[in-house]
């Protein structure tokens, strides 16, 4: 038996209905704030992610599905949406539009990660990007919008971590300071952390070993090293979040697996999830557009995982589709008028289904009952009868009268 590839899943109709609800909430909440939908291709030039997401990140190093398209071009299934949206912004000259350009998407993404609950190789994100504004209001508004989405979807046990990364220059200086701090305490660090001091000293903050954690508690923090304008920007973001009643925890060690972030950085987690507790996150990426050969353009955004939102929310019952009319065929003679009736009923706005399985009339009536049809039209050789499935009443009628009778909600008197 051929199965779906490891780390992927089928979206069956009940799941699709739940996803549609999330999508509808996102469209409502983001639409009301002036975000407009964008969709970019499922694959892009590999270069876009190498330069956009960052050569040194796990995503680029280990998790990309990269292939040769047969014509010597290296393409990659998109592992995230920010770099593609920035590519589209540049390619379509969107800097000429009124700024910021506010875009949202719900799309699937691909990462070759080890699958587990909440972590898949093809997954979906709702994302929002505001390109062309440096203001702290943009960041605060984006965070408020994500909080509203998560609440509307019913995500439980939420907490928000927040920090600011400042500029890449501040960060480079800070990294040097942290390296020196760690080198001076090498003996107390776990071998794993020790071996990565030069490569990625920030990783030391994620260590689980107690001696290392003790060293890290007293380590210098990036938040205390921000340049005055970055610190002011961050203070304004916090003020607006406080005003909006959004609770957050300052986490100066927050790291996210993407290299493009500057200034504001945030992540929502849910304690209703297991190890993969991040539901959605993002931040400001003021250098990315320029890095991708666009004009210097500040920007900010987030993405939230659809599967993780669903896992962290209470499952609401899914309502089956309402079937207004099932058209039964006792013999093949009624096929043509039945086929016509189905089309006309749908045009009139009814959900109408035609018998497609060659069942006996009894079998067809049982089927109509199973799918919850309100009415059954039995289209036979010598006429049509209409049965109200709720009351059980049935009466002879003409094919033309079926639709008006249903629209009137006829009790078939
Ligand atoms: P990210 O944190 O890598 O950010 O992904 C955002 C969300 O996607 C995560 O919080 C998680 O819910 C979901 N997610 C990530 N990887 C997986 C996976 N393997 N399986 C299931 N869900 C997953 C970004 O992608 C950035 N582009 C966000 C952003 C937008 N920053 C600025 N603008």
Short mmCIF file of C-alpha atoms and ligand atoms in Angstrom, two decimals:
data_model
loop_
_atom_site.label_atom_id
_atom_site.label_comp_id
_atom_site.label_asym_id
_atom_site.label_seq_id
_atom_site.Cartn_x
_atom_site.Cartn_y
_atom_site.Cartn_z
CA UNK A 1 0.00 0.00 0.00
CA UNK A 2 1.36 3.41 -0.91
CA UNK A 3 1.16 5.85 1.99
CA UNK A 4 1.62 9.60 2.29
CA UNK A 5 5.32 10.47 2.82
CA UNK A 6 6.59 10.58 6.41
CA UNK A 7 5.84 13.90 8.07
CA UNK A 8 2.99 14.76 5.70
CA UNK A 9 -0.74 14.26 6.17
CA UNK A 10 -3.98 14.29 4.27
CA UNK A 11 -6.50 17.00 4.98
CA UNK A 12 -9.76 15.06 5.09
CA UNK A 13 -13.12 16.84 4.71
CA UNK A 14 -13.76 17.33 8.47
CA UNK A 15 -10.22 18.74 8.87
CA UNK A 16 -10.76 20.93 5.84
CA UNK A 17 -13.87 22.37 7.50
CA UNK A 18 -11.87 23.19 10.67
CA UNK A 19 -9.13 24.81 8.61
CA UNK A 20 -11.64 26.88 6.71
CA UNK A 21 -12.78 28.32 10.02
CA UNK A 22 -9.21 29.36 10.90
CA UNK A 23 -8.76 30.84 7.45
CA UNK A 24 -12.03 32.75 7.78
CA UNK A 25 -10.93 34.19 11.16
CA UNK A 26 -7.59 35.24 9.68
CA UNK A 27 -9.32 36.86 6.69
CA UNK A 28 -11.69 38.73 9.00
CA UNK A 29 -9.10 39.90 11.56
CA UNK A 30 -6.35 40.79 9.10
CA UNK A 31 -8.75 42.17 6.49
CA UNK A 32 -10.19 44.56 9.08
CA UNK A 33 -6.67 45.94 9.62
CA UNK A 34 -6.06 46.47 5.90
CA UNK A 35 -3.99 43.35 5.15
CA UNK A 36 -4.56 41.90 1.69
CA UNK A 37 -4.02 38.33 0.57
CA UNK A 38 -0.92 37.28 -1.36
CA UNK A 39 0.15 33.89 -2.67
CA UNK A 40 3.64 33.15 -3.95
CA UNK A 41 4.87 29.98 -5.71
CA UNK A 42 5.47 26.78 -3.73
CA UNK A 43 9.09 26.77 -4.90
CA UNK A 44 11.64 29.51 -5.40
CA UNK A 45 15.27 29.92 -6.45
CA UNK A 46 17.37 28.31 -3.69
CA UNK A 47 19.42 31.48 -3.52
CA UNK A 48 16.42 33.37 -2.10
CA UNK A 49 16.42 31.31 1.08
CA UNK A 50 20.20 31.06 1.36
CA UNK A 51 20.42 34.83 1.30
CA UNK A 52 17.09 35.57 2.96
CA UNK A 53 16.81 33.04 5.78
CA UNK A 54 20.59 32.81 6.30
CA UNK A 55 23.28 30.29 5.28
CA UNK A 56 24.10 29.39 8.87
CA UNK A 57 20.54 28.57 9.98
CA UNK A 58 19.32 25.02 10.56
CA UNK A 59 16.63 25.63 7.95
CA UNK A 60 19.14 26.30 5.18
CA UNK A 61 21.79 23.87 6.44
CA UNK A 62 19.58 20.85 7.04
CA UNK A 63 15.90 21.32 6.33
CA UNK A 64 15.40 22.46 2.76
CA UNK A 65 13.95 20.34 -0.03
CA UNK A 66 16.24 21.47 -2.81
CA UNK A 67 16.27 20.04 -6.30
CA UNK A 68 17.62 20.67 -9.76
CA UNK A 69 14.79 21.52 -12.14
CA UNK A 70 16.45 19.63 -15.00
CA UNK A 71 17.67 22.85 -16.58
CA UNK A 72 20.56 23.40 -14.20
CA UNK A 73 18.59 25.70 -11.87
CA UNK A 74 18.51 24.99 -8.17
CA UNK A 75 15.01 25.33 -6.74
CA UNK A 76 13.75 24.87 -3.19
CA UNK A 77 10.30 24.14 -1.78
CA UNK A 78 9.60 27.21 0.38
CA UNK A 79 10.51 26.57 4.03
CA UNK A 80 8.91 29.87 5.10
CA UNK A 81 7.00 32.81 3.65
CA UNK A 82 8.81 36.02 4.54
CA UNK A 83 11.63 35.83 2.00
CA UNK A 84 9.20 34.96 -0.86
CA UNK A 85 6.87 37.84 0.07
CA UNK A 86 9.85 40.22 0.10
CA UNK A 87 10.96 38.86 -3.27
CA UNK A 88 7.47 39.58 -4.63
CA UNK A 89 7.51 43.08 -3.07
CA UNK A 90 10.74 43.88 -4.89
CA UNK A 91 9.85 42.15 -8.14
CA UNK A 92 6.52 43.99 -8.46
CA UNK A 93 7.88 47.40 -7.44
CA UNK A 94 5.55 47.53 -4.44
CA UNK A 95 7.70 50.26 -2.88
CA UNK A 96 5.79 52.60 -5.24
CA UNK A 97 2.50 51.76 -3.50
CA UNK A 98 1.33 53.61 -0.38
CA UNK A 99 3.44 52.27 2.50
CA UNK A 100 3.38 50.09 4.41
CA UNK A 101 2.21 47.35 2.09
CA UNK A 102 0.27 44.96 4.33
CA UNK A 103 0.01 41.38 3.10
CA UNK A 104 -1.24 38.10 4.51
CA UNK A 105 -1.15 34.50 3.40
CA UNK A 106 -2.22 31.01 4.31
CA UNK A 107 0.04 28.59 2.52
CA UNK A 108 1.90 25.34 2.93
CA UNK A 109 5.61 25.22 3.72
CA UNK A 110 8.19 22.46 3.65
CA UNK A 111 10.96 21.58 6.08
CA UNK A 112 12.84 18.28 6.28
CA UNK A 113 12.58 18.07 10.06
CA UNK A 114 12.21 14.94 12.20
CA UNK A 115 8.42 14.53 12.36
CA UNK A 116 6.64 14.52 15.72
CA UNK A 117 3.36 15.84 17.10
CA UNK A 118 3.08 19.43 15.87
CA UNK A 119 6.10 19.13 13.61
CA UNK A 120 5.63 18.08 10.03
CA UNK A 121 7.50 18.16 6.74
CA UNK A 122 4.67 19.90 4.96
CA UNK A 123 2.71 22.24 7.20
CA UNK A 124 0.57 25.33 6.89
CA UNK A 125 1.04 28.84 8.19
CA UNK A 126 -1.12 31.91 8.39
CA UNK A 127 1.30 34.80 7.97
CA UNK A 128 1.17 38.59 7.94
CA UNK A 129 3.84 40.98 6.70
CA UNK A 130 3.83 44.80 6.90
CA UNK A 131 6.51 46.10 4.55
CA UNK A 132 7.62 49.74 4.47
CA UNK A 133 7.11 50.92 8.03
CA UNK A 134 9.71 51.24 10.76
CA UNK A 135 7.25 52.33 13.42
CA UNK A 136 6.86 50.54 16.74
CA UNK A 137 3.08 50.86 16.23
CA UNK A 138 3.38 48.39 13.33
CA UNK A 139 5.05 45.82 15.57
CA UNK A 140 2.58 46.31 18.40
CA UNK A 141 -0.36 46.13 15.98
CA UNK A 142 0.96 42.92 14.43
CA UNK A 143 1.31 41.34 17.86
CA UNK A 144 -2.22 42.42 18.80
CA UNK A 145 -3.56 40.94 15.55
CA UNK A 146 -1.84 37.62 16.19
CA UNK A 147 -3.16 37.57 19.76
CA UNK A 148 -6.66 38.19 18.40
CA UNK A 149 -6.33 35.41 15.85
CA UNK A 150 -5.09 32.90 18.43
CA UNK A 151 -7.92 33.85 20.76
CA UNK A 152 -10.55 33.70 18.01
CA UNK A 153 -9.34 30.24 17.01
CA UNK A 154 -9.58 29.15 20.67
CA UNK A 155 -5.90 28.42 21.37
CA UNK A 156 -5.52 27.58 25.06
CA UNK A 157 -2.74 28.23 27.57
CA UNK A 158 -1.10 31.06 25.65
CA UNK A 159 1.97 32.99 26.70
CA UNK A 160 3.95 35.61 24.82
CA UNK A 161 7.73 36.03 24.91
CA UNK A 162 9.12 39.32 23.75
CA UNK A 163 12.52 40.86 23.24
CA UNK A 164 14.47 43.19 20.99
CA UNK A 165 17.55 42.20 19.02
CA UNK A 166 18.69 45.71 18.10
CA UNK A 167 20.79 45.94 14.95
CA UNK A 168 23.14 43.33 13.49
CA UNK A 169 26.07 45.57 14.53
CA UNK A 170 24.96 45.69 18.16
CA UNK A 171 24.45 41.96 18.00
CA UNK A 172 27.93 41.33 16.57
CA UNK A 173 29.51 43.35 19.38
CA UNK A 174 27.38 41.61 21.94
CA UNK A 175 28.32 38.20 20.57
CA UNK A 176 31.99 39.06 21.01
CA UNK A 177 31.31 40.05 24.59
CA UNK A 178 29.39 36.82 25.20
CA UNK A 179 32.14 34.71 23.59
CA UNK A 180 34.73 36.26 25.87
CA UNK A 181 32.44 35.67 28.85
CA UNK A 182 31.97 32.00 27.90
CA UNK A 183 35.64 31.37 27.12
CA UNK A 184 36.53 32.68 30.57
CA UNK A 185 34.19 30.04 32.09
CA UNK A 186 34.78 27.09 29.75
CA UNK A 187 35.39 24.65 32.61
CA UNK A 188 31.82 25.06 33.89
CA UNK A 189 30.16 24.58 30.50
CA UNK A 190 28.86 21.36 28.98
CA UNK A 191 31.11 19.96 26.21
CA UNK A 192 28.40 20.63 23.65
CA UNK A 193 28.12 24.32 24.54
CA UNK A 194 31.90 24.64 24.86
CA UNK A 195 32.44 23.31 21.35
CA UNK A 196 30.05 25.90 19.93
CA UNK A 197 31.24 29.05 21.68
CA UNK A 198 32.76 30.47 18.54
CA UNK A 199 30.15 29.21 16.12
CA UNK A 200 26.99 30.22 17.98
CA UNK A 201 27.42 31.48 21.56
CA UNK A 202 23.68 32.34 21.82
CA UNK A 203 22.88 28.61 21.80
CA UNK A 204 24.35 28.43 25.30
CA UNK A 205 21.13 30.06 26.58
CA UNK A 206 19.18 26.98 25.47
CA UNK A 207 21.38 24.52 27.39
CA UNK A 208 19.59 22.17 29.79
CA UNK A 209 22.61 21.22 31.90
CA UNK A 210 22.48 22.91 35.32
CA UNK A 211 26.10 24.15 35.52
CA UNK A 212 25.80 25.80 32.11
CA UNK A 213 22.46 27.33 33.03
CA UNK A 214 23.99 28.78 36.15
CA UNK A 215 26.72 30.45 34.06
CA UNK A 216 24.10 31.76 31.64
CA UNK A 217 21.93 33.29 34.33
CA UNK A 218 24.74 35.72 35.04
CA UNK A 219 25.77 36.21 31.41
CA UNK A 220 25.45 39.66 29.79
CA UNK A 221 22.09 40.15 28.04
CA UNK A 222 21.61 41.68 24.61
CA UNK A 223 18.64 43.74 25.84
CA UNK A 224 21.00 45.66 28.14
CA UNK A 225 23.28 46.50 25.23
CA UNK A 226 20.77 48.06 22.80
CA UNK A 227 21.64 51.38 21.15
CA UNK A 228 19.48 54.29 22.42
CA UNK A 229 17.15 54.46 19.38
CA UNK A 230 16.60 50.69 19.43
CA UNK A 231 15.88 50.82 23.15
CA UNK A 232 13.41 53.66 22.57
CA UNK A 233 11.70 51.75 19.76
CA UNK A 234 11.32 48.75 22.03
CA UNK A 235 9.99 50.84 24.91
CA UNK A 236 7.28 52.19 22.60
CA UNK A 237 6.28 48.68 21.46
CA UNK A 238 5.97 47.65 25.10
CA UNK A 239 3.94 50.72 26.01
CA UNK A 240 1.42 50.02 23.26
CA UNK A 241 1.15 46.35 24.25
CA UNK A 242 0.61 47.36 27.86
CA UNK A 243 -2.15 49.76 26.76
CA UNK A 244 -3.74 46.99 24.71
CA UNK A 245 -3.73 44.72 27.75
CA UNK A 246 -1.44 42.16 26.10
CA UNK A 247 0.55 40.28 28.72
CA UNK A 248 4.08 39.22 27.84
CA UNK A 249 7.26 38.02 29.40
CA UNK A 250 10.53 39.70 28.52
CA UNK A 251 12.85 36.99 27.30
CA UNK A 252 16.24 38.40 26.35
CA UNK A 253 17.41 34.93 25.35
CA UNK A 254 14.60 34.32 22.87
CA UNK A 255 16.08 32.94 19.68
CA UNK A 256 14.25 32.04 16.51
CA UNK A 257 15.70 29.97 13.72
CA UNK A 258 15.85 32.73 11.12
CA UNK A 259 18.68 35.21 10.59
CA UNK A 260 16.77 38.20 9.24
CA UNK A 261 15.41 39.63 12.48
CA UNK A 262 16.27 43.07 13.84
CA UNK A 263 14.74 44.90 16.81
CA UNK A 264 11.37 43.46 17.96
CA UNK A 265 11.18 39.66 18.25
CA UNK A 266 8.28 37.67 19.70
CA UNK A 267 6.79 34.23 20.04
CA UNK A 268 3.49 32.88 21.32
CA UNK A 269 3.61 29.47 22.99
CA UNK A 270 0.81 27.27 24.23
CA UNK A 271 1.10 24.91 27.19
CA UNK A 272 -1.55 22.78 25.50
CA UNK A 273 1.18 21.65 23.10
CA UNK A 274 4.04 19.29 23.91
CA UNK A 275 7.65 19.90 23.00
CA UNK A 276 6.73 21.91 19.93
CA UNK A 277 5.07 24.65 21.95
CA UNK A 278 5.61 27.58 19.57
CA UNK A 279 2.27 28.43 17.95
CA UNK A 280 3.28 31.57 16.15
CA UNK A 281 5.99 34.15 16.11
CA UNK A 282 7.82 36.75 14.17
CA UNK A 283 9.49 40.09 14.40
CA UNK A 284 10.98 43.00 12.58
CA UNK A 285 13.33 42.43 9.64
CA UNK A 286 14.57 45.85 8.60
CA UNK A 287 17.49 44.67 6.45
CA UNK A 288 15.94 41.80 4.52
CA UNK A 289 14.59 43.69 1.48
CA UNK A 290 17.93 45.38 0.95
CA UNK A 291 19.71 42.06 1.38
CA UNK A 292 17.57 40.75 -1.48
CA UNK A 293 18.65 43.69 -3.69
CA UNK A 294 15.61 45.89 -3.01
CA UNK A 295 15.64 49.48 -1.76
CA UNK A 296 16.30 49.87 2.00
CA UNK A 297 12.85 49.07 3.44
CA UNK A 298 11.93 48.37 7.06
CA UNK A 299 9.42 45.58 7.65
CA UNK A 300 7.82 43.41 10.28
CA UNK A 301 5.62 40.31 10.40
CA UNK A 302 4.69 36.94 11.87
CA UNK A 303 3.49 33.48 11.00
CA UNK A 304 1.39 31.01 12.98
CA UNK A 305 1.25 27.26 12.36
CA UNK A 306 -2.23 26.09 11.37
CA UNK A 307 -1.73 22.54 12.70
CA UNK A 308 -0.37 23.84 15.99
CA UNK A 309 -3.30 26.24 16.37
CA UNK A 310 -5.65 23.32 15.78
CA UNK A 311 -3.79 21.10 18.27
CA UNK A 312 -3.84 23.81 20.95
CA UNK A 313 -7.52 24.68 20.51
CA UNK A 314 -10.59 22.81 21.70
CA UNK A 315 -12.11 20.89 18.86
CA UNK A 316 -15.42 22.40 17.91
CA UNK A 317 -17.87 19.96 16.39
CA UNK A 318 -17.88 20.05 12.64
CA UNK A 319 -21.27 20.52 11.06
CA UNK A 320 -21.83 18.31 8.07
CA UNK A 321 -22.91 20.03 4.88
CA UNK A 322 -26.62 20.73 4.67
CA UNK A 323 -28.12 18.70 1.83
CA UNK A 324 -31.34 20.28 0.60
CA UNK A 325 -32.21 17.79 -2.07
CA UNK A 326 -31.28 14.26 -3.03
CA UNK A 327 -32.47 13.19 -6.46
CA UNK A 328 -33.29 9.50 -6.60
CA UNK A 329 -33.58 7.46 -9.76
CA UNK A 330 -35.76 4.31 -9.53
CA UNK A 331 -34.83 3.40 -13.13
CA UNK A 332 -32.41 4.70 -15.71
CA UNK A 333 -35.32 6.35 -17.54
CA UNK A 334 -35.21 9.41 -15.28
CA UNK A 335 -31.54 10.20 -15.82
CA UNK A 336 -31.93 13.17 -18.14
CA UNK A 337 -34.67 15.07 -16.25
CA UNK A 338 -32.87 14.23 -12.96
CA UNK A 339 -29.59 15.55 -14.27
CA UNK A 340 -31.35 18.75 -15.34
CA UNK A 341 -33.15 19.08 -11.99
CA UNK A 342 -29.83 18.82 -10.11
CA UNK A 343 -28.30 21.64 -12.15
CA UNK A 344 -31.34 23.84 -11.79
CA UNK A 345 -31.56 23.25 -8.05
CA UNK A 346 -27.92 24.25 -7.59
CA UNK A 347 -28.45 27.35 -9.69
CA UNK A 348 -31.35 28.23 -7.41
CA UNK A 349 -28.93 28.06 -4.47
CA UNK A 350 -29.83 24.62 -3.12
CA UNK A 351 -27.28 21.98 -2.19
CA UNK A 352 -28.42 19.14 -4.44
CA UNK A 353 -27.01 15.68 -5.03
CA UNK A 354 -27.81 13.16 -7.68
CA UNK A 355 -27.79 9.37 -7.25
CA UNK A 356 -24.45 8.25 -8.67
CA UNK A 357 -24.03 4.71 -7.43
CA UNK A 358 -26.74 2.68 -9.16
CA UNK A 359 -28.45 1.67 -5.88
CA UNK A 360 -31.96 0.25 -5.57
CA UNK A 361 -34.64 2.82 -4.70
CA UNK A 362 -34.62 1.59 -1.10
CA UNK A 363 -30.85 1.91 -1.01
CA UNK A 364 -31.10 5.43 -2.38
CA UNK A 365 -33.61 6.49 0.28
CA UNK A 366 -31.39 5.02 2.99
CA UNK A 367 -28.43 6.91 1.53
CA UNK A 368 -30.44 10.17 1.42
CA UNK A 369 -31.21 9.68 5.09
CA UNK A 370 -27.55 9.04 5.96
CA UNK A 371 -26.35 12.21 4.29
CA UNK A 372 -29.11 14.20 6.02
CA UNK A 373 -31.03 15.24 2.92
CA UNK A 374 -34.07 17.41 3.71
CA UNK A 375 -35.97 16.35 0.59
CA UNK A 376 -35.77 13.53 -1.90
CA UNK A 377 -37.12 13.92 -5.43
CA UNK A 378 -37.84 10.57 -7.02
CA UNK A 379 -37.62 11.08 -10.75
CA UNK A 380 -39.22 8.15 -12.53
CA UNK A 381 -40.55 7.16 -15.87
CA UNK A 382 -44.06 8.44 -15.25
CA UNK A 383 -43.41 11.50 -13.17
CA UNK A 384 -41.75 12.91 -10.13
CA UNK A 385 -42.60 12.71 -6.47
CA UNK A 386 -41.14 14.73 -3.64
CA UNK A 387 -40.57 13.34 -0.18
CA UNK A 388 -40.06 15.47 2.92
CA UNK A 389 -37.52 13.43 4.88
CA UNK A 390 -38.36 15.07 8.18
CA UNK A 391 -42.12 14.51 8.12
CA UNK A 392 -42.04 11.47 5.85
CA UNK A 393 -44.79 13.00 3.63
CA UNK A 394 -44.53 12.21 -0.03
CA UNK A 395 -46.58 13.44 -2.97
CA UNK A 396 -46.68 13.42 -6.72
CA UNK A 397 -45.62 16.62 -8.36
CA UNK A 398 -44.10 17.86 -11.57
CA UNK A 399 -40.36 18.31 -12.02
CA UNK A 400 -40.80 22.10 -12.39
CA UNK A 401 -42.50 22.36 -9.02
CA UNK A 402 -39.77 20.63 -7.02
CA UNK A 403 -37.49 23.65 -6.60
CA UNK A 404 -40.21 26.20 -5.73
CA UNK A 405 -41.68 23.77 -3.22
CA UNK A 406 -38.34 23.31 -1.46
CA UNK A 407 -37.64 27.04 -1.51
CA UNK A 408 -41.02 27.60 0.12
CA UNK A 409 -40.10 24.96 2.70
CA UNK A 410 -43.24 23.16 1.72
CA UNK A 411 -44.84 20.72 4.15
CA UNK A 412 -46.34 19.02 1.08
CA UNK A 413 -49.97 19.51 2.10
P1 LIG B 1 8.76 30.16 12.20
O1 LIG B 1 8.82 30.39 13.68
O2 LIG B 1 9.85 29.36 11.61
O3 LIG B 1 8.67 31.59 11.53
O4 LIG B 1 7.39 29.47 11.86
C1 LIG B 1 6.16 30.04 12.29
C2 LIG B 1 5.24 28.98 12.84
O5 LIG B 1 5.09 27.93 11.90
C3 LIG B 1 5.76 28.28 14.09
O6 LIG B 1 5.45 29.04 15.25
C4 LIG B 1 4.98 26.98 14.06
O7 LIG B 1 3.68 27.16 14.59
C5 LIG B 1 4.86 26.70 12.58
N1 LIG B 1 5.87 25.71 12.16
C6 LIG B 1 7.17 25.92 11.88
N2 LIG B 1 7.77 24.77 11.51
C7 LIG B 1 6.81 23.81 11.56
C8 LIG B 1 6.78 22.41 11.28
N3 LIG B 1 7.85 21.74 10.86
N4 LIG B 1 5.61 21.74 11.45
C9 LIG B 1 4.49 22.40 11.84
N5 LIG B 1 4.45 23.72 12.12
C10 LIG B 1 5.59 24.41 11.97
C11 LIG B 1 8.62 31.82 10.20
O8 LIG B 1 8.42 30.96 9.38
C12 LIG B 1 8.72 33.27 9.83
N6 LIG B 1 8.58 33.40 8.37
C13 LIG B 1 7.70 34.10 10.57
C14 LIG B 1 7.78 35.55 10.20
C15 LIG B 1 6.99 36.22 9.34
N7 LIG B 1 8.67 36.42 10.67
C16 LIG B 1 8.46 37.60 10.11
N8 LIG B 1 7.45 37.49 9.29
#
